[in-house]
mmCIF file of C-alpha atoms and ligand atoms in Angstrom:
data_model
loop_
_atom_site.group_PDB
_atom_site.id
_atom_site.type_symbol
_atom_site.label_atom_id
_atom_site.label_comp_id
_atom_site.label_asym_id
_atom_site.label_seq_id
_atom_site.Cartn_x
_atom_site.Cartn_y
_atom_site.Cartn_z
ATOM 1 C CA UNK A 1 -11.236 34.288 2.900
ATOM 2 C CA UNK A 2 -9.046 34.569 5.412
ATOM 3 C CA UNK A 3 -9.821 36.810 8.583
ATOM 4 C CA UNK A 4 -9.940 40.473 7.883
ATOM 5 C CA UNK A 5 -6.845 41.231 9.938
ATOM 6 C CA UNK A 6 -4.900 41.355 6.907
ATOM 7 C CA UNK A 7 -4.407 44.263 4.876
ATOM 8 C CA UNK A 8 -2.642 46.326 1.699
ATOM 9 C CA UNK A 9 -2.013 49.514 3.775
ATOM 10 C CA UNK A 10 -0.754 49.973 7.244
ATOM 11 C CA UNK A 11 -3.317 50.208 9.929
ATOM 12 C CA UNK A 12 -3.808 48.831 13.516
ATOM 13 C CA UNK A 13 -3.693 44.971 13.188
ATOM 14 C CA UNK A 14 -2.917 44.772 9.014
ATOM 15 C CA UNK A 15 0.441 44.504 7.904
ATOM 16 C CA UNK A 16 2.264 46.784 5.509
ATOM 17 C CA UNK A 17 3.232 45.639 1.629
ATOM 18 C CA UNK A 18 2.451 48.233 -0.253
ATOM 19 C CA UNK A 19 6.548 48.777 -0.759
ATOM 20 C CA UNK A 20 6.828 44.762 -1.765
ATOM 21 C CA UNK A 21 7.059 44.129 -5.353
ATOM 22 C CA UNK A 22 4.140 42.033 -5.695
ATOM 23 C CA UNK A 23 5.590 41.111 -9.314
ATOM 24 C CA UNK A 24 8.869 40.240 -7.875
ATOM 25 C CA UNK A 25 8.155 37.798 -5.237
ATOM 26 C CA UNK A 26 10.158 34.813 -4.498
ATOM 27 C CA UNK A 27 7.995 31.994 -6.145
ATOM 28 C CA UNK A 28 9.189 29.394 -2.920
ATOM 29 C CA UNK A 29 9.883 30.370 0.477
ATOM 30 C CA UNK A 30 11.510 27.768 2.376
ATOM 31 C CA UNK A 31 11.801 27.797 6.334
ATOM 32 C CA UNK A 32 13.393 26.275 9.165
ATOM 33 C CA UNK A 33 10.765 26.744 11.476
ATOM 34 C CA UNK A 34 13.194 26.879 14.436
ATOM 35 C CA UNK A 35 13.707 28.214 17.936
ATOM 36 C CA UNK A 36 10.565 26.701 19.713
ATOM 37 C CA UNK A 37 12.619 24.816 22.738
ATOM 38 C CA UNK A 38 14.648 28.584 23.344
ATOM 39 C CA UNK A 39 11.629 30.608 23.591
ATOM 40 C CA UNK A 40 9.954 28.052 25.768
ATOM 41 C CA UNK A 41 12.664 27.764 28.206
ATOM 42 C CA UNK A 42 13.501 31.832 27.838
ATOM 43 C CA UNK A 43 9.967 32.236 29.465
ATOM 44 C CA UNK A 44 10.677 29.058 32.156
ATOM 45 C CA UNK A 45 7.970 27.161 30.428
ATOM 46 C CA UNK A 46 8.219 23.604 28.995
ATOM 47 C CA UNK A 47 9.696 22.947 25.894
ATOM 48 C CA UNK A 48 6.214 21.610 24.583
ATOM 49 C CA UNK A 49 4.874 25.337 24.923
ATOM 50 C CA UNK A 50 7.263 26.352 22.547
ATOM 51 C CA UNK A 51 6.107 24.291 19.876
ATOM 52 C CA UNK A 52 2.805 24.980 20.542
ATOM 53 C CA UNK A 53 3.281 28.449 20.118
ATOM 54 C CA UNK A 54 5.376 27.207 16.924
ATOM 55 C CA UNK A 55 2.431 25.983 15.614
ATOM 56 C CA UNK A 56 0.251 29.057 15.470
ATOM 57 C CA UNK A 57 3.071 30.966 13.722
ATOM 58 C CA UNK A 58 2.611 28.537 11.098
ATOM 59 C CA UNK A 59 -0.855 29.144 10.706
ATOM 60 C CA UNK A 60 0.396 33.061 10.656
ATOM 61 C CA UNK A 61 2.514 32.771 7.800
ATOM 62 C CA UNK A 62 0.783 30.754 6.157
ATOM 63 C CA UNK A 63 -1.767 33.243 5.551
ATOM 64 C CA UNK A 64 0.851 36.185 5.157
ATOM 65 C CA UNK A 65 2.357 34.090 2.582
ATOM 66 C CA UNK A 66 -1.265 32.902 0.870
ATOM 67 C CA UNK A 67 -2.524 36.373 1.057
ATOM 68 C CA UNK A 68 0.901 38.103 -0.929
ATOM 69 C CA UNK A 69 0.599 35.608 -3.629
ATOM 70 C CA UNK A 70 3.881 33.449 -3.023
ATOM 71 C CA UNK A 71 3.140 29.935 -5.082
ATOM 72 C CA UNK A 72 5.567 27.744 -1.918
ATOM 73 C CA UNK A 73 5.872 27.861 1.256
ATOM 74 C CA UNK A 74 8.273 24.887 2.533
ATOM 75 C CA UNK A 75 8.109 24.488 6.266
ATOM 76 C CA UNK A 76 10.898 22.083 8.368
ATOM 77 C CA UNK A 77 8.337 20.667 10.637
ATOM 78 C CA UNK A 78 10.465 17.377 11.747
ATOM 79 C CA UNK A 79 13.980 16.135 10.317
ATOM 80 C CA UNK A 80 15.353 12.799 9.881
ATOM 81 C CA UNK A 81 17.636 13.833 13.095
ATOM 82 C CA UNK A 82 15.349 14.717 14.971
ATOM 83 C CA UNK A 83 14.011 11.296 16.114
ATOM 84 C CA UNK A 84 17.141 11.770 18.345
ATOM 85 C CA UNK A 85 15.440 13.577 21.083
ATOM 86 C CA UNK A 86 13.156 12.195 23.979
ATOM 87 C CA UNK A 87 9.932 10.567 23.065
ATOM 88 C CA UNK A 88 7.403 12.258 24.981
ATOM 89 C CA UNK A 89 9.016 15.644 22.724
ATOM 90 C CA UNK A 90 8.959 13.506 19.564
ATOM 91 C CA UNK A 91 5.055 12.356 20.626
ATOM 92 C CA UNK A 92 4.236 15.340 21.397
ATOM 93 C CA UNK A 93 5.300 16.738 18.031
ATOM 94 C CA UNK A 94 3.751 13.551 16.055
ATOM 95 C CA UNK A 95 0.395 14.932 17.937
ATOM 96 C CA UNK A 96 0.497 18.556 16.703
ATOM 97 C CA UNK A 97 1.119 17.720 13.312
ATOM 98 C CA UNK A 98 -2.095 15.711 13.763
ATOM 99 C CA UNK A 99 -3.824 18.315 15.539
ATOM 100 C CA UNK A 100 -2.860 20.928 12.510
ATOM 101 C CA UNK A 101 -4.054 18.908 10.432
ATOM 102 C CA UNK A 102 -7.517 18.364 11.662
ATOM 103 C CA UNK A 103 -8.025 21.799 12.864
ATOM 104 C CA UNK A 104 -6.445 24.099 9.575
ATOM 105 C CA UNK A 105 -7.487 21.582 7.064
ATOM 106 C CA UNK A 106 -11.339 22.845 6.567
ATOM 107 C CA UNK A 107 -9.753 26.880 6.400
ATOM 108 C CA UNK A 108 -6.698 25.823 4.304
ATOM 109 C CA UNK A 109 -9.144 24.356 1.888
ATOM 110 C CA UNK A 110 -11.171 26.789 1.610
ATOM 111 C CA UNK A 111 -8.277 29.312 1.156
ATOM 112 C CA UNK A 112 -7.768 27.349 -2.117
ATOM 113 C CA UNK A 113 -4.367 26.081 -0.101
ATOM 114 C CA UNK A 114 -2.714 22.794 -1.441
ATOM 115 C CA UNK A 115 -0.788 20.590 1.119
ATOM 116 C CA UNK A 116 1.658 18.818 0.188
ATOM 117 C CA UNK A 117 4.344 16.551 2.346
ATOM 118 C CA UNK A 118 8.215 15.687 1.945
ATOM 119 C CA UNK A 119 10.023 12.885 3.735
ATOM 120 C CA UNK A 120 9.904 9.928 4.748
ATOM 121 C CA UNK A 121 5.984 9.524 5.373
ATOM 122 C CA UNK A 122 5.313 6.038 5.328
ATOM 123 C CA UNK A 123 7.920 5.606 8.262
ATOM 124 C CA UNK A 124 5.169 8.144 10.063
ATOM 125 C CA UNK A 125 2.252 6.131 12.688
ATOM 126 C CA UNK A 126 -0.092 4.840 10.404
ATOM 127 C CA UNK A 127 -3.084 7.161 11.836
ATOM 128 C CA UNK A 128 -0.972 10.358 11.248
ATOM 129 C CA UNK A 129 -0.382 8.327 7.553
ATOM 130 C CA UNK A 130 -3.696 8.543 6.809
ATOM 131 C CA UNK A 131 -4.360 12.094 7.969
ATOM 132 C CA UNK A 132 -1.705 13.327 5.563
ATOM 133 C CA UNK A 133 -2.797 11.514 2.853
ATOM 134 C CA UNK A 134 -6.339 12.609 3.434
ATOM 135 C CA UNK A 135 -5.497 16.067 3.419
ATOM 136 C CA UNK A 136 -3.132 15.721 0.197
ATOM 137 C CA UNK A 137 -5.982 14.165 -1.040
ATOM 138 C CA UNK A 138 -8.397 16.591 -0.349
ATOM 139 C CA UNK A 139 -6.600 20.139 -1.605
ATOM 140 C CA UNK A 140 -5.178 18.676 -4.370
ATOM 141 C CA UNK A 141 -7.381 20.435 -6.897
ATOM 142 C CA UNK A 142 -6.341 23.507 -5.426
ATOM 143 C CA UNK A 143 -4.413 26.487 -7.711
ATOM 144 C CA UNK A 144 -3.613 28.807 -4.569
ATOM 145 C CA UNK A 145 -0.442 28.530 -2.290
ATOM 146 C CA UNK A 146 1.282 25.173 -2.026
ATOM 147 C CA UNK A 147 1.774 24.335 1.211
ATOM 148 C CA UNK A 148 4.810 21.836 1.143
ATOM 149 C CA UNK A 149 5.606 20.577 5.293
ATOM 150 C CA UNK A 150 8.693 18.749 5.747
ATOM 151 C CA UNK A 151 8.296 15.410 8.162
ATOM 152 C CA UNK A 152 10.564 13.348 8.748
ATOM 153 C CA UNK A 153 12.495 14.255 5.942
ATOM 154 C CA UNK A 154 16.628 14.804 5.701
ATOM 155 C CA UNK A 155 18.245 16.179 2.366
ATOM 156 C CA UNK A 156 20.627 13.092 2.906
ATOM 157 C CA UNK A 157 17.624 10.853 3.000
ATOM 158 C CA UNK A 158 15.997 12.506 0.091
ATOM 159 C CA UNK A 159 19.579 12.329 -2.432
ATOM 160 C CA UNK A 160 20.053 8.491 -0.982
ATOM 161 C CA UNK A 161 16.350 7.833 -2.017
ATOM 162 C CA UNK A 162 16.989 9.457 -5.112
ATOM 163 C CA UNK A 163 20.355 7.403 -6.092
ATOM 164 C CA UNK A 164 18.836 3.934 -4.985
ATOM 165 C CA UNK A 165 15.619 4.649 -7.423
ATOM 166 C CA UNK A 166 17.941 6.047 -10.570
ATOM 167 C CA UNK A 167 20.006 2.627 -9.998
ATOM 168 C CA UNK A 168 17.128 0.197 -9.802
ATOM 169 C CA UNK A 169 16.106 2.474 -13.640
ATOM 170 C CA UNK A 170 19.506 1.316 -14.983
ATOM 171 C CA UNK A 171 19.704 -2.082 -13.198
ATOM 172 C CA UNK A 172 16.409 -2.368 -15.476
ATOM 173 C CA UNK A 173 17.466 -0.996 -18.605
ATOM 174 C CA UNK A 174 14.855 1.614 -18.220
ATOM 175 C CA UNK A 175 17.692 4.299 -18.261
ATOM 176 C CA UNK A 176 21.103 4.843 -19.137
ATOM 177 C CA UNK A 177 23.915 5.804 -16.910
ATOM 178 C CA UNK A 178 25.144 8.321 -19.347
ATOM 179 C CA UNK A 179 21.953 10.164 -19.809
ATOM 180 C CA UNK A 180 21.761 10.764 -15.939
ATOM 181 C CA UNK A 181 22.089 14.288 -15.819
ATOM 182 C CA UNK A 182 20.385 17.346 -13.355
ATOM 183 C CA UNK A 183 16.989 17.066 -15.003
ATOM 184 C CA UNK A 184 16.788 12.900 -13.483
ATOM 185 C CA UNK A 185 18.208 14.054 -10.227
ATOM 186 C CA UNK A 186 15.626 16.722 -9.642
ATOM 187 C CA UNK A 187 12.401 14.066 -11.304
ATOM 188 C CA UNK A 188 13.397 11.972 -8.398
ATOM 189 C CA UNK A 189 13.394 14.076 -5.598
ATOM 190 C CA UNK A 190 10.283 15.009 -2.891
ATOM 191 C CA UNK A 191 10.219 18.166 -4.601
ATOM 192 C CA UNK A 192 10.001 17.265 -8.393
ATOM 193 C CA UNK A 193 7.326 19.772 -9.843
ATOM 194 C CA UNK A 194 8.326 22.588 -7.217
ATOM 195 C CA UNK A 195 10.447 25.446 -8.356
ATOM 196 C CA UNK A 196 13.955 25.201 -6.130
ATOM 197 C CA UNK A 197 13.260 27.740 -3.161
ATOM 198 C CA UNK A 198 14.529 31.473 -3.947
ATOM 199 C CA UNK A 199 13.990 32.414 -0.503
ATOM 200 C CA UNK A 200 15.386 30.421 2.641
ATOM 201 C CA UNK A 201 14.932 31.819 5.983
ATOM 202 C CA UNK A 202 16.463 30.360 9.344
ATOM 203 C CA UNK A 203 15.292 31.906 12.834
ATOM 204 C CA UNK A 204 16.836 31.176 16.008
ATOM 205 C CA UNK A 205 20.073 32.704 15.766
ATOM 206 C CA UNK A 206 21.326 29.519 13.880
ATOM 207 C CA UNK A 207 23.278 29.890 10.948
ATOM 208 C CA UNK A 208 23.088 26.161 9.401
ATOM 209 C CA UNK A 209 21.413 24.645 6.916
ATOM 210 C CA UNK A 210 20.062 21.110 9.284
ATOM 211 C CA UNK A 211 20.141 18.788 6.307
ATOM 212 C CA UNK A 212 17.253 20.829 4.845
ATOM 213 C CA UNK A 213 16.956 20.677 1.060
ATOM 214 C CA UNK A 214 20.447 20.429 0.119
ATOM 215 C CA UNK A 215 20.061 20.139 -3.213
ATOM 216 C CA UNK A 216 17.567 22.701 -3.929
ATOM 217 C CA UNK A 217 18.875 25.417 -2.000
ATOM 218 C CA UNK A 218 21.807 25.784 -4.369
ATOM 219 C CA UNK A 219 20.844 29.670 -5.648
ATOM 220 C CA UNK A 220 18.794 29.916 -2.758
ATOM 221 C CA UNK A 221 18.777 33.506 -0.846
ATOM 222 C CA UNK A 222 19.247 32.893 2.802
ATOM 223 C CA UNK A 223 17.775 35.288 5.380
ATOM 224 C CA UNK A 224 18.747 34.678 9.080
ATOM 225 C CA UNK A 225 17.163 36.187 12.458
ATOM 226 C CA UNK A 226 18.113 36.163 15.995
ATOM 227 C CA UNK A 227 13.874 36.016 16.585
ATOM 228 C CA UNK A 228 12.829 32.236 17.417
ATOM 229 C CA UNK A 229 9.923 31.056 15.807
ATOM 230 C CA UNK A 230 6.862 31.539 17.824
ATOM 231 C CA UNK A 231 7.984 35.524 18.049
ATOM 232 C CA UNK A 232 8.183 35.432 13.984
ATOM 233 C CA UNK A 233 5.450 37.597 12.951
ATOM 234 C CA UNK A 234 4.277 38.332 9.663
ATOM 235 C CA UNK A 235 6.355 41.646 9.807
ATOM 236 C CA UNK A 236 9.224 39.282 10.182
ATOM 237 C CA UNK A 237 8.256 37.506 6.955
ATOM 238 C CA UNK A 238 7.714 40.869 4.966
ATOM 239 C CA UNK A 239 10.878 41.646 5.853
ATOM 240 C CA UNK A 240 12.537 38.865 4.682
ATOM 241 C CA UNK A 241 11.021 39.328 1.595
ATOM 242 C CA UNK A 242 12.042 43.233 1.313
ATOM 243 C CA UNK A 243 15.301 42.211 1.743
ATOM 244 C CA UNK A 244 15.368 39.165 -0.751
ATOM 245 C CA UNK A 245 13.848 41.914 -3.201
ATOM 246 C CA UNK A 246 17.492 44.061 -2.576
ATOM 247 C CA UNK A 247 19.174 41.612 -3.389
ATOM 248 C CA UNK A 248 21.007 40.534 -6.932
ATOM 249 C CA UNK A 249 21.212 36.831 -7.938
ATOM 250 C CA UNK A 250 23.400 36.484 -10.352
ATOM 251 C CA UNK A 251 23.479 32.367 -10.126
ATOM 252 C CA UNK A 252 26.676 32.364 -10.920
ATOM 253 C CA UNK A 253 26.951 34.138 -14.218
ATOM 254 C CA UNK A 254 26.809 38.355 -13.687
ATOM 255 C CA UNK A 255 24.651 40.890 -13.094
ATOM 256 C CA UNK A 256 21.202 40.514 -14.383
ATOM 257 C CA UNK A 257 21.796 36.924 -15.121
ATOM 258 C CA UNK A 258 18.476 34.876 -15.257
ATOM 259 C CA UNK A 259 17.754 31.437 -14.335
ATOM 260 C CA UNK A 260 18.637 28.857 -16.946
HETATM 261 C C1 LIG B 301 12.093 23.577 16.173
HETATM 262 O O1 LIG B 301 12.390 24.048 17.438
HETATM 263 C C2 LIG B 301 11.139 22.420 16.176
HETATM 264 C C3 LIG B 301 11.730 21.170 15.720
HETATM 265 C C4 LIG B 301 13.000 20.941 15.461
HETATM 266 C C5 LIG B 301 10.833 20.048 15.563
HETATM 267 P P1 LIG B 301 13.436 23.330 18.371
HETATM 268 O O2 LIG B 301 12.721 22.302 19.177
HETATM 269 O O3 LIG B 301 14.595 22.817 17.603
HETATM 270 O O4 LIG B 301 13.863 24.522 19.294
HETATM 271 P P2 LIG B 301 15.335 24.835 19.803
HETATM 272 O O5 LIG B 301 16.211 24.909 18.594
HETATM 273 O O6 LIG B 301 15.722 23.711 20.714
HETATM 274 O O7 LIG B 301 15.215 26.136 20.503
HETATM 275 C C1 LIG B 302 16.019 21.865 12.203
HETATM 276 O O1 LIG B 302 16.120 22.264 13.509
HETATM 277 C C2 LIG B 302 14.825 20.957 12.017
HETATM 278 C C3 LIG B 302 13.527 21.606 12.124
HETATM 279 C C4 LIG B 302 13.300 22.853 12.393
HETATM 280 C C5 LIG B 302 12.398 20.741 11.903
HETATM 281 P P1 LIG B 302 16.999 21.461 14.589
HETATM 282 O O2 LIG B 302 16.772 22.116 15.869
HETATM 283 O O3 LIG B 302 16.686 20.010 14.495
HETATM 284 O O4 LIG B 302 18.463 21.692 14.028
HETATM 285 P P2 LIG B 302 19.847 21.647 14.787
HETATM 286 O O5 LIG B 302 19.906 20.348 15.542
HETATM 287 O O6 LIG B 302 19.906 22.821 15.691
HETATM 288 O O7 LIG B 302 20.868 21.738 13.690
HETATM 289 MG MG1 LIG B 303 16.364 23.634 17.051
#
C-alpha cells in the first residue's frame, strides 16, 4: 500500500475526507499540471527546480487520488506547443518523464495503478518510447486508478488524427459518411474507453484551457487556483473535489439531469 501518511480522519500528516462523498466522486479528474517555471523563479531558482518539484506533486496526487477511489486521473505533462521552448527545458523535461517512470513504476504497480499515455508518442526519443510502452505494458492488468499522462499531445492534434483516420474508413468503404456520428468521433480519439473528465482543474492563476482535451471537456467542471503546481497539496485536490461535489451539472438539460 501506499505509505501510511494517508488517512480517513484528520490527524497530523493524514488528510481529511470524511465530508467527501465517496459515492459521488468525479469518475476522471483531469489536470493541467501548471505553474512549475513561476514557483521556480518566485524562489530565484531555475526553472528546472520547478519542474522537479512538479514532479513530486504528481506522485502526491496520484496517491490522494488512488487512495479516494477516483477511476482517472489525466495529467498535462507536455503539449504539442510546448516543443516551442528552449531545448535544454524541453530535455530536461523528456528526462523526468523518464526518470518517473523508472523510479514510480515498481510502487505504481504495486498500487494496482494502470498507466496509460495520450499524444503523440511515437514522435517521443525512441528510449523514452520504449519506457512508456514498457510501463503500459506492465500495469495493464491492473483494475485500480488509471493513470492517463498527456505527452506530447494537443486536442488539435488529437481531432486532426481523428478526422484523417475516419477519412481513410470511408476512402475504404469500411464506413459511411452518414453514419459518422459522436460515438466514431470519440472510438477514435486517445481517450476512447475513458469516461470524458467531470472534473478539470487548472493551477497557476491561468484561466485557459492550453489545447487540453477539447473535446472531452465539453460538461467538464472546471476548478481554477492561484497555487502553482509544486505548492498543490493533496488538501488542494480535496478541495477541488468538495467543491465539484456543490456543484449541479445539468449538461444542458435542467436540474437533476443525468448524463445521456
Ligand atoms: C508546467 O509548468 C510544465 C509544462 C508546461 C511542461 P510551466 O513550465 O508551464 O510553468 P509556468 O507556466 O511557466 O510557470
Ligand atoms: C499547459 O501549460 C501544458 C502543460 C501543463 C503540459 P503551458 O504553460 O504550456 O500553457 P500556456 O502556454 O500558458 O497556455
Ligand atoms: Mg505554463
Amino acid at each position: 500500500m501506499w505509505k501510511k501518511w494517508f488517512g480517513k480522519k484528520s490527524a497530523s500528516n493524514e488528510y481529511d475526507y470524511h465530508d467527501i462523498d465517496l459515492d459521488k466522486l468525479p469518475c476522471h479528474v483531469a489536470i493541467i499540471m501548471d505553474g512549475n517555471g513561476r514557483w521556480a523563479q518566485n524562489k530565484g531558482l531555475p526553472r528546472t527546480f520547478g519542474h522537479r518539484a512538479g514532479v513530486e506533486t504528481l506522485r502526491e496526487i496520484v496517491m490522494t487520488a488512488s487512495e479516494i477511489g477516483v477511476k482517472v486521473l489525466t495529467a498535462y505533462a507536455f503539449s504539442t506547443e510546448n516543443w516551442r521552448r528552449p531545448a535544454d527545458e524541453v530535455s530536461l523535461l523528456m528526462s523526468l518523464l523518464a526518470e518517473y517512470l523508472d523510479n514510480e513504476i515498481k510502487e505504481l504497480d504495486d498500487n494496482n495503478v494502470q498507466i496509460k499515455f495520450i499524444g503523440k508518442i511515437d514522435e517521443l526519443a525512441p528510449a523514452l518510447q520504449s519506457k512508456i510502452e514498457k510501463a503500459q505494458a506492465q500495469t495493464a492488468c491492473n483494475t485500480g486508478l488509471i493513470l492517463n499522462l498527456a505527452v506530447n499531445y494537443g486536442g488539435r492534434a488529437e481531432l486532426t488524427r481523428a478526422v484523417k483516420i475516419i477519412t481513410e474508413k470511408v476512402l475504404h468503404q469500411e464506413l459511411a459518411v452518414e453514419d459518422i456520428n459522436e460515438t466514431i468521433i470519440e472510438e477514435n480519439l486517445y481517450t476512447t474507453n475513458l469516461p470524458a473528465p467531470d472534473l478539470l482543474i487548472r493551477p497557476s492563476g491561468d484561466f485557459r484551457i492550453s489545447n487540453f482535451l477539447l473535446w472531452q471537456v465539453a460538461y467538464a467542471e472546471f476548478w481554477f487556483t492561484d497555487i502553482n503546481w509544486p505548492d498543490f497539496k493533496p488538501e488542494n485536490f480535496l478541495q477541488a473535489i468538495r467543491d465539484y461535489q456543490q456543484r449541479e451539472r445539468r449538461f444542458g438539460g435542467l436540474k437533476n439531469t443525468t448524463k445521456r
